[in-house]
Coordinates of C-alpha atoms and ligand atoms in Angstrom, one line a residue:
X1 CA 33.8 181.4 45.8
X2 CA 32.0 182.3 48.3
X3 CA 35.4 181.5 51.5
X4 CA 34.2 181.4 54.8
X5 CA 36.5 183.2 57.1
X6 CA 39.1 181.1 59.9
X7 CA 37.8 183.0 63.1
X8 CA 34.1 181.1 62.5
X9 CA 35.5 178.2 61.1
X10 CA 38.0 176.8 64.3
X11 CA 34.3 178.3 66.6
X12 CA 32.2 175.2 64.6
X13 CA 30.4 173.3 66.7
X14 CA 30.4 170.7 64.3
X15 CA 31.8 168.8 61.4
X16 CA 30.9 170.6 57.5
X17 CA 31.5 169.3 54.2
X18 CA 33.0 171.7 51.7
X19 CA 34.5 174.3 52.9
X20 CA 36.7 177.2 51.4
X21 CA 38.9 179.4 53.6
X22 CA 41.3 182.3 52.2
X23 CA 44.0 183.7 53.7
X24 CA 48.2 184.1 53.8
X25 CA 50.4 180.7 54.5
X26 CA 52.5 181.5 57.6
X27 CA 54.0 178.6 58.3
X28 CA 54.2 174.4 55.2
X29 CA 55.5 171.8 57.2
X30 CA 55.5 168.1 56.0
X31 CA 54.5 169.2 52.2
X32 CA 51.7 168.6 54.2
X33 CA 50.2 171.1 57.2
X34 CA 49.4 174.7 55.7
X35 CA 49.2 176.9 59.3
X36 CA 47.3 179.4 57.3
X37 CA 46.0 182.5 58.6
X38 CA 43.3 184.8 57.5
X39 CA 43.0 188.3 60.3
X40 CA 39.6 187.4 61.2
X41 CA 41.6 186.2 64.6
X42 CA 45.4 186.0 66.0
X43 CA 44.6 181.8 65.0
X44 CA 46.1 179.5 62.4
X45 CA 43.7 176.2 61.0
X46 CA 45.6 173.8 60.2
X47 CA 45.2 172.4 56.4
X48 CA 45.9 168.6 55.3
X49 CA 47.7 168.7 52.1
X50 CA 47.2 165.6 50.3
X51 CA 50.5 166.3 49.4
X52 CA 50.3 162.5 47.3
X53 CA 47.2 163.5 44.6
X54 CA 49.0 167.1 44.3
X55 CA 51.4 169.3 41.5
X56 CA 54.7 169.6 43.0
X57 CA 55.0 172.3 40.4
X58 CA 51.9 173.5 43.5
X59 CA 53.7 172.0 46.3
X60 CA 56.7 174.1 45.8
X61 CA 54.2 177.7 45.1
X62 CA 53.0 177.1 49.2
X63 CA 55.1 179.1 51.0
X64 CA 55.3 181.6 54.1
X65 CA 53.7 184.8 53.1
X66 CA 51.7 183.7 49.6
X67 CA 48.0 184.0 49.9
X68 CA 46.3 181.0 48.9
X69 CA 42.4 179.6 48.2
X70 CA 41.7 175.8 49.5
X71 CA 38.1 173.8 49.5
X72 CA 38.1 171.0 51.7
X73 CA 36.3 169.4 54.4
X74 CA 35.9 170.8 58.1
X75 CA 37.0 167.8 60.3
X76 CA 37.4 167.2 63.6
X77 CA 41.9 167.4 64.1
X78 CA 44.4 164.4 64.9
X79 CA 47.1 166.5 65.9
X80 CA 47.1 168.5 69.1
X81 CA 47.0 172.0 69.3
X82 CA 43.4 172.6 67.2
X83 CA 39.7 170.9 67.4
X84 CA 39.4 171.4 63.5
X85 CA 40.8 171.5 60.2
X86 CA 40.4 172.0 57.0
X87 CA 41.4 168.1 54.6
X88 CA 41.5 170.2 51.3
X89 CA 40.7 168.9 47.6
X90 CA 41.3 171.7 46.4
X91 CA 43.6 174.1 46.7
X92 CA 44.9 177.5 44.5
X93 CA 48.0 179.3 44.5
X94 CA 46.4 183.7 44.4
X95 CA 50.0 185.4 44.8
X96 CA 52.9 183.3 45.4
X97 CA 55.7 185.0 47.8
X98 CA 59.4 184.5 47.1
X99 CA 60.5 182.4 50.9
X100 CA 63.6 182.9 50.0
X101 CA 62.7 186.9 49.9
X102 CA 59.5 187.3 52.5
X103 CA 60.4 189.6 54.7
X104 CA 57.9 188.7 58.3
X105 CA 59.9 185.1 57.9
X106 CA 58.7 182.1 60.9
X107 CA 60.9 183.1 63.8
X108 CA 61.1 185.5 66.1
X109 CA 62.2 189.2 65.3
X110 CA 62.8 193.2 65.9
X111 CA 60.2 195.1 67.1
X112 CA 62.8 197.5 65.0
X113 CA 63.1 195.3 63.0
X114 CA 59.1 195.2 62.5
X115 CA 58.4 198.4 62.7
X116 CA 60.9 198.5 59.0
X117 CA 58.4 196.5 57.8
X118 CA 55.4 198.3 58.6
X119 CA 53.2 196.8 56.5
X120 CA 54.6 193.9 57.1
X121 CA 54.5 193.5 60.4
X122 CA 50.2 194.1 60.6
X123 CA 50.9 189.4 59.3
X124 CA 52.4 188.2 62.6
X125 CA 50.8 187.2 65.6
X126 CA 51.6 190.1 67.9
X127 CA 50.9 193.4 65.0
X128 CA 47.5 191.5 63.7
X129 CA 46.5 190.9 68.0
X130 CA 47.2 194.4 68.6
X131 CA 45.9 195.7 65.9
X132 CA 41.8 194.1 66.5
X133 CA 42.6 195.0 69.6
X134 CA 43.0 199.4 68.6
X135 CA 40.0 197.9 66.6
X136 CA 37.2 197.6 69.2
X137 CA 38.9 200.2 71.2
X138 CA 38.4 202.7 69.2
X139 CA 34.1 201.1 68.8
X140 CA 34.6 201.2 72.5
X141 CA 34.8 205.1 72.5
X142 CA 31.9 205.7 70.2
X143 CA 29.3 203.4 72.2
X144 CA 30.3 204.9 75.2
X145 CA 29.6 208.3 74.0
X146 CA 27.1 207.3 71.3
X147 CA 25.4 205.1 74.1
X148 CA 25.9 208.4 76.6
X149 CA 23.8 211.1 74.2
X150 CA 27.0 212.6 73.3
X151 CA 27.8 214.5 69.8
X152 CA 30.2 213.2 67.7
X153 CA 31.9 216.0 66.2
X154 CA 34.8 216.8 63.2
X155 CA 37.0 219.5 64.1
X156 CA 38.4 220.5 61.3
X157 CA 41.8 219.2 60.2
X158 CA 42.9 222.4 59.1
X159 CA 43.4 225.7 61.6
X160 CA 44.5 229.0 62.2
X161 CA 44.4 227.7 65.7
X162 CA 47.2 227.2 68.9
X163 CA 44.8 225.4 70.4
X164 CA 47.5 224.5 73.1
X165 CA 49.2 228.0 72.5
X166 CA 52.4 225.5 72.7
X167 CA 53.2 226.3 68.7
X168 CA 54.5 223.2 67.9
X169 CA 52.8 223.5 65.0
X170 CA 52.9 221.4 61.9
X171 CA 52.3 224.6 58.7
X172 CA 50.2 224.6 55.6
X173 CA 50.9 225.5 52.5
X174 CA 50.2 226.3 48.7
X175 CA 52.7 228.1 49.1
X176 CA 56.1 227.4 46.7
X177 CA 58.6 227.5 48.9
X178 CA 61.7 228.2 47.2
X179 CA 60.6 231.8 46.3
X180 CA 58.1 233.1 48.8
X181 CA 55.4 236.1 48.6
X182 CA 56.8 239.5 50.0
X183 CA 54.8 242.0 52.0
X184 CA 55.8 246.0 52.3
X185 CA 57.6 244.7 55.8
X186 CA 59.6 241.3 54.4
X187 CA 56.8 239.1 55.8
X188 CA 55.6 236.1 53.8
X189 CA 52.6 237.1 52.3
X190 CA 50.1 235.0 53.8
X191 CA 47.3 236.9 52.1
X192 CA 48.8 235.1 48.5
X193 CA 48.3 231.7 50.4
X194 CA 45.6 229.2 50.2
X195 CA 43.9 230.2 52.7
X196 CA 44.6 233.7 52.5
X197 CA 46.3 233.3 55.9
X198 CA 48.5 231.6 58.0
X199 CA 47.3 227.9 58.4
X200 CA 48.6 225.7 60.5
X201 CA 47.3 221.3 60.7
X202 CA 45.4 220.7 64.4
X203 CA 47.0 220.5 67.4
X204 CA 44.0 219.5 70.0
X205 CA 39.9 220.0 68.8
X206 CA 39.3 221.1 71.8
X207 CA 38.2 225.2 70.5
X208 CA 36.2 224.5 67.9
X209 CA 34.4 221.3 70.2
X210 CA 33.6 224.3 73.4
X211 CA 31.5 226.6 70.3
X212 CA 29.9 223.0 70.3
X213 CA 29.0 221.8 73.6
X214 CA 27.8 224.9 74.0
X215 CA 25.1 224.4 71.7
X216 CA 24.8 220.9 72.0
X217 CA 25.7 219.7 76.4
X218 CA 27.8 217.1 75.3
X219 CA 29.4 216.7 72.2
X220 CA 33.2 214.3 72.2
X221 CA 35.9 214.7 69.6
X222 CA 37.5 211.5 67.8
X223 CA 40.7 212.0 65.3
X224 CA 43.9 213.0 64.3
X225 CA 46.3 215.2 65.8
X226 CA 49.9 216.2 65.2
X227 CA 52.3 217.9 67.4
X228 CA 55.5 219.9 65.4
X229 CA 57.3 218.6 69.2
X230 CA 60.6 217.1 68.5
X231 CA 60.0 214.3 71.2
X232 CA 61.4 211.2 70.0
X233 CA 60.5 209.2 73.2
X234 CA 58.1 205.9 73.7
X235 CA 55.3 207.8 74.7
X236 CA 55.4 210.7 71.3
X237 CA 54.3 210.8 67.4
X238 CA 54.7 213.6 65.5
X239 CA 50.8 212.1 64.5
X240 CA 48.6 210.8 67.0
X241 CA 44.7 210.0 67.4
X242 CA 42.5 211.7 70.1
X243 CA 39.7 212.0 71.7
X244 CA 37.8 214.7 73.3
X245 CA 35.2 215.2 75.2
X246 CA 33.3 218.8 76.4
X247 CA 30.8 219.1 78.7
X248 CA 28.3 222.5 79.4
X249 CA 27.6 223.1 83.1
X250 CA 30.2 220.4 83.4
X251 CA 33.1 221.1 86.7
X252 CA 36.1 220.1 87.2
X253 CA 35.0 216.9 89.4
X254 CA 32.2 215.9 87.1
X255 CA 35.0 215.6 84.6
X256 CA 37.2 213.9 86.7
X257 CA 34.7 211.4 87.7
X258 CA 33.4 211.3 83.8
X259 CA 36.8 210.6 82.3
X260 CA 37.8 208.0 84.8
X261 CA 34.1 206.3 84.0
X262 CA 35.0 206.1 80.7
X263 CA 38.4 204.6 80.5
X264 CA 36.9 202.0 82.9
X265 CA 34.3 201.4 80.2
X266 CA 36.4 201.1 77.4
X267 CA 39.6 199.6 79.1
X268 CA 36.8 197.0 80.1
X269 CA 34.9 196.7 76.6
X270 CA 38.1 196.0 74.7
X271 CA 39.3 192.5 78.4
X272 CA 35.2 191.4 77.0
X273 CA 35.5 191.7 73.4
X274 CA 39.2 190.1 72.8
X275 CA 40.5 188.5 75.3
X276 CA 42.4 185.5 73.3
X277 CA 44.5 189.0 71.6
X278 CA 45.0 190.2 75.1
X279 CA 46.6 186.3 76.8
X280 CA 48.8 186.5 73.7
X281 CA 49.9 189.7 74.1
X282 CA 50.3 189.2 78.3
X283 CA 52.4 186.5 77.0
X284 CA 54.1 188.3 74.6
X285 CA 55.0 190.9 77.7
X286 CA 56.0 187.9 79.4
X287 CA 58.0 186.9 77.2
X288 CA 59.6 190.0 76.6
X289 CA 60.8 191.2 80.0
X290 CA 62.1 187.1 80.9
X291 CA 65.1 190.0 79.4
X292 CA 64.8 192.1 81.6
X293 CA 66.1 192.4 85.2
X294 CA 64.0 192.0 88.0
X295 CA 63.3 195.1 88.8
X296 CA 62.5 196.6 85.0
X297 CA 59.6 193.9 84.9
X298 CA 56.1 194.4 86.1
X299 CA 54.0 194.6 89.0
X300 CA 51.1 192.0 87.7
X301 CA 50.7 190.3 85.0
X302 CA 48.1 192.6 81.9
X303 CA 45.5 191.3 82.6
X304 CA 46.0 190.7 86.2
X305 CA 47.3 195.3 85.5
X306 CA 44.2 195.8 83.9
X307 CA 41.3 194.6 85.9
X308 CA 43.6 196.8 88.8
X309 CA 42.4 199.9 86.5
X310 CA 38.5 198.5 86.8
X311 CA 38.9 197.6 90.2
X312 CA 39.7 200.8 91.8
X313 CA 39.3 204.1 91.5
X314 CA 41.4 206.5 90.7
X315 CA 43.0 208.3 93.5
X316 CA 42.9 212.3 93.9
X317 CA 46.1 214.2 94.3
X318 CA 46.4 218.0 93.9
X319 CA 49.0 218.7 92.4
X320 CA 50.8 220.4 95.8
X321 CA 50.1 217.5 98.1
X322 CA 52.3 215.4 94.6
X323 CA 55.1 218.6 95.7
X324 CA 55.7 217.3 99.4
X325 CA 55.5 214.3 98.4
X326 CA 57.7 214.3 95.1
X327 CA 60.3 216.8 97.6
X328 CA 60.7 214.6 100.6
X329 CA 60.3 211.6 97.8
X330 CA 63.3 209.1 97.9
X331 CA 65.0 209.4 94.3
X332 CA 64.4 213.0 95.0
X333 CA 66.3 212.9 98.5
X334 CA 69.1 211.2 97.0
X335 CA 68.9 213.5 93.7
X336 CA 68.8 210.5 91.3
X337 CA 66.5 212.3 89.5
X338 CA 67.0 214.2 86.5
X339 CA 65.2 217.5 87.6
X340 CA 65.1 217.9 90.7
X341 CA 61.9 219.7 92.5
X342 CA 63.0 222.2 95.0
X343 CA 59.9 224.4 94.7
X344 CA 56.2 224.7 94.5
X345 CA 55.7 225.4 90.9
X346 CA 57.9 223.2 88.6
X347 CA 56.6 221.8 86.3
X348 CA 56.4 218.4 86.7
X349 CA 58.2 215.7 84.1
X350 CA 57.8 212.0 83.2
X351 CA 59.6 210.8 86.3
X352 CA 57.3 212.0 88.8
X353 CA 54.3 210.8 87.5
X354 CA 55.7 207.5 86.9
X355 CA 57.1 207.9 90.7
X356 CA 54.1 208.9 91.9
X357 CA 51.7 206.1 90.0
X358 CA 54.4 203.3 89.7
X359 CA 56.6 203.8 93.2
X360 CA 53.7 205.7 95.3
X361 CA 50.6 205.4 94.6
X362 CA 50.7 201.8 92.8
X363 CA 47.3 203.2 90.9
X364 CA 46.3 205.7 88.2
X365 CA 46.5 208.8 89.7
X366 CA 44.1 212.5 89.0
X367 CA 46.0 215.0 90.0
X368 CA 44.5 218.0 89.7
X369 CA 45.2 222.2 90.6
X370 CA 48.2 222.7 89.0
X371 CA 50.1 226.8 88.6
X372 CA 48.4 228.7 86.1
X373 CA 52.3 229.7 83.9
X374 CA 52.6 226.3 83.6
X375 CA 49.3 225.7 81.3
X376 CA 47.6 226.2 79.2
X377 CA 45.8 230.0 78.6
X378 CA 42.5 228.4 78.6
X379 CA 42.2 226.1 81.8
X380 CA 39.9 227.9 84.7
X381 CA 41.6 230.3 86.9
X382 CA 41.1 229.6 91.3
X383 CA 39.9 231.9 93.7
X384 CA 43.4 232.0 94.8
X385 CA 45.0 233.1 91.9
X386 CA 47.0 231.1 91.4
X387 CA 46.4 228.0 90.4
X388 CA 43.9 226.3 87.9
X389 CA 41.0 223.3 87.4
X390 CA 42.8 221.7 85.4
X391 CA 44.0 218.0 85.9
X392 CA 46.3 215.2 84.3
X393 CA 45.5 211.6 84.8
X394 CA 48.5 208.9 85.6
X395 CA 48.7 205.8 84.9
X396 CA 51.2 202.9 85.2
X397 CA 54.0 202.8 82.2
X398 CA 52.5 205.3 80.3
X399 CA 52.7 208.4 82.4
X400 CA 50.0 211.5 80.9
X401 CA 46.9 209.7 79.4
X402 CA 44.5 212.3 80.4
X403 CA 44.8 216.5 80.3
X404 CA 42.6 217.9 80.9
X405 CA 40.8 220.8 82.6
X406 CA 37.6 223.1 83.3
X407 CA 37.4 226.0 81.2
X408 CA 37.8 230.0 81.5
X409 CA 34.4 230.4 80.8
X410 CA 34.6 234.3 82.6
X411 CA 35.0 236.4 79.6
X412 CA 36.4 239.6 81.0
X413 CA 39.2 236.6 82.7
X414 CA 40.0 235.1 79.7
X415 CA 41.0 238.2 77.6
X416 CA 43.1 239.2 81.0
X417 CA 45.4 235.8 79.7
X418 CA 45.5 235.8 76.2
X419 CA 46.9 239.1 76.4
X420 CA 49.0 238.2 79.5
X421 CA 50.4 235.6 77.2
X422 CA 50.6 237.6 74.3
X423 CA 47.6 234.9 72.3
X424 CA 45.8 237.1 69.8
X425 CA 42.7 238.2 70.4
X426 CA 41.8 238.5 67.3
X427 CA 42.4 235.3 65.7
X428 CA 40.5 234.0 68.3
X429 CA 37.5 235.8 68.3
X430 CA 35.0 233.1 67.1
X431 CA 36.9 231.5 71.0
X432 CA 36.3 234.1 72.6
X433 CA 31.6 234.7 71.3
X434 CA 31.2 231.7 73.5
X435 CA 32.0 233.5 76.6
X436 CA 30.2 236.6 75.0
X437 CA 26.8 234.8 74.5
X438 CA 25.5 232.7 77.0
X439 CA 27.9 231.7 78.7
X440 CA 29.0 229.0 80.9
X441 CA 30.4 226.4 83.3
X442 CA 32.3 224.0 80.1
X443 CA 34.9 221.0 80.7
X444 CA 37.3 218.6 79.3
X445 CA 39.6 216.1 78.6
X446 CA 41.8 214.6 75.8
X447 CA 42.9 211.5 75.7
X448 CA 45.8 210.1 73.4
X449 CA 44.8 207.4 71.6
X450 CA 48.0 205.7 71.0
X451 CA 48.2 206.1 74.9
X452 CA 45.9 204.0 75.7
X453 CA 46.0 201.3 73.1
X454 CA 49.8 201.0 74.4
X455 CA 48.0 200.3 77.9
X456 CA 46.0 197.6 76.7
X457 CA 47.9 195.9 75.0
X458 CA 51.0 195.8 76.8
X459 CA 53.3 197.4 74.9
X460 CA 56.7 199.6 75.8
X461 CA 57.1 201.8 72.3
X462 CA 53.6 204.1 71.2
X463 CA 56.2 203.9 67.3
X464 CA 54.3 199.8 67.5
X465 CA 50.6 200.7 68.9
X466 CA 49.2 202.8 64.8
X467 CA 49.6 201.9 62.0
X468 CA 52.3 203.8 60.5
X469 CA 54.0 205.3 63.5
X470 CA 54.5 209.3 62.3
X471 CA 57.8 210.8 65.0
X472 CA 61.4 212.8 63.5
X473 CA 62.4 211.8 61.0
X474 CA 60.3 209.6 60.4
X475 CA 57.6 208.9 57.7
X476 CA 58.1 206.5 55.1
X477 CA 54.4 205.1 54.1
Ligands
4AD501 O1 47.1 217.0 77.6 P1 47.6 217.9 75.8 O2 48.5 217.9 75.2 O3 45.8 218.1 75.9 C1 44.5 218.5 74.8 O4 45.4 218.4 74.1 C2 43.8 219.5 75.1 N1 43.6 220.2 74.7 C3 42.4 218.0 75.5 C4 40.8 218.8 76.4 O5 41.2 219.6 77.5 N2 40.5 219.0 75.8 O6 47.3 216.2 75.3 C5 46.2 215.3 75.6 C6 46.8 213.8 75.4 C7 48.0 213.5 76.8 O7 47.3 213.7 77.4 C8 48.4 212.4 75.6 O8 47.7 212.2 76.5 C9 48.7 212.2 74.6 O9 47.4 213.7 74.3 N3 49.4 213.4 73.9 C10 50.1 212.8 72.6 N4 50.3 211.2 72.5 C11 51.0 211.4 71.7 N5 51.2 211.6 71.0 C12 51.6 213.0 71.4 N6 52.9 213.7 71.2 C13 50.7 213.9 72.6 N7 51.3 214.7 72.7 C14 49.3 214.8 74.2
MG502 MG1 48.8 217.4 78.1

């Protein structure tokens, strides 16, 4: 039978007869009141069972976690807490759930416990809300770029390139690992591999994206990327989703403008379209922070923080200015930083980024013009010959959320840089072709989608904003 979504039932403006709802039982109290949830929204609908005329056998099967179909009338509720409820005329148990064994008990569970039950945690209020917000955010990403006429490009997941030149790749092979074929020099003979060459999972679609931008003008990618970096932190995943726009004729300032406008748009879109879920997540965060010392609590509640990002320009600061600020900072002088900043050229750690954003500027920060030797090979060299046109966007509580740059469009300069870094020109012949045939200024950036979801939902661990996280020593589900 056709059923109505609970979301639609809850926003009815008048009573209805003969409606059907289907969902999962959250709780069943007094042998009478079912709190039913179908995932269409945060709230449950109360279903009132006529227990005197319902077989005892059926009542016993209305347990937390069970899938049920209820048929009845939508009436104004007598009780507090809901405007409408369903007076049940018929109930059917679609799938039983052993209440003793069902892991999602109607009580508070730790996030660790929920992670271990990632296939069921989505049946909780918090994870339902997070995953709906995530879905709306990904729609907003597409909407933003599509409305602006960007072309969506699907770059390959399997590639021979190491786009970041950082060597943090998962290899892809169909060779037998227990009996690898050898070449004349005793190395592995990749000629016998599936693709006749060495391949890996992509760390970024940027290089392929650039070739498309140099034909279609404005493009974006939005797909999974993989990093075999052994970073067991609350900000790193081995498999994450990245959004990478690339625009021909944009310089670094245009790139910063695009990134800022884009981030503000998608946050606003989520606020406009996920109000209920975000209010719930704001309360969740307040609860969570109650157990923390005052100094570690956020200064703003979740929605206030999101609004702040919409209403304030991101502060643009050069790397050189940032280093001066950090050198003079109290935690640096008092040696409170794990990595002390003593000279220009130092790579910034997350503790430094967070100091700049959370303590010094107290707003999102765009750092630009980094030293060439701490950034990737493809970034455009500045006239000073020592910095590159790179930018990172740093967010409170998150650190780096975006990494991007103006690209080195000059063939000779790019080749020279690749030689210095030992990057194989032959491997990247196709990338170099963009600089040989009709090269032009162009820029782009990568936004880590989970870091955005982390920020918008107010969660604190990246493992809690992706359905099934992939991290070192963990690939369950
Ligand atoms: O700074 P990254 O490494 O930049 C690139 O990959 C460029 N090719 C992007 C471009 O210019 N088109 O990564 C970009 C963003 C980071 O700022 C961060 O938000 C996210 O991707 N990111 C991760 N997110 C989760 N887990 C990880 N291990 C991540 N590594 C990077
Ligand atoms: Mg980066």
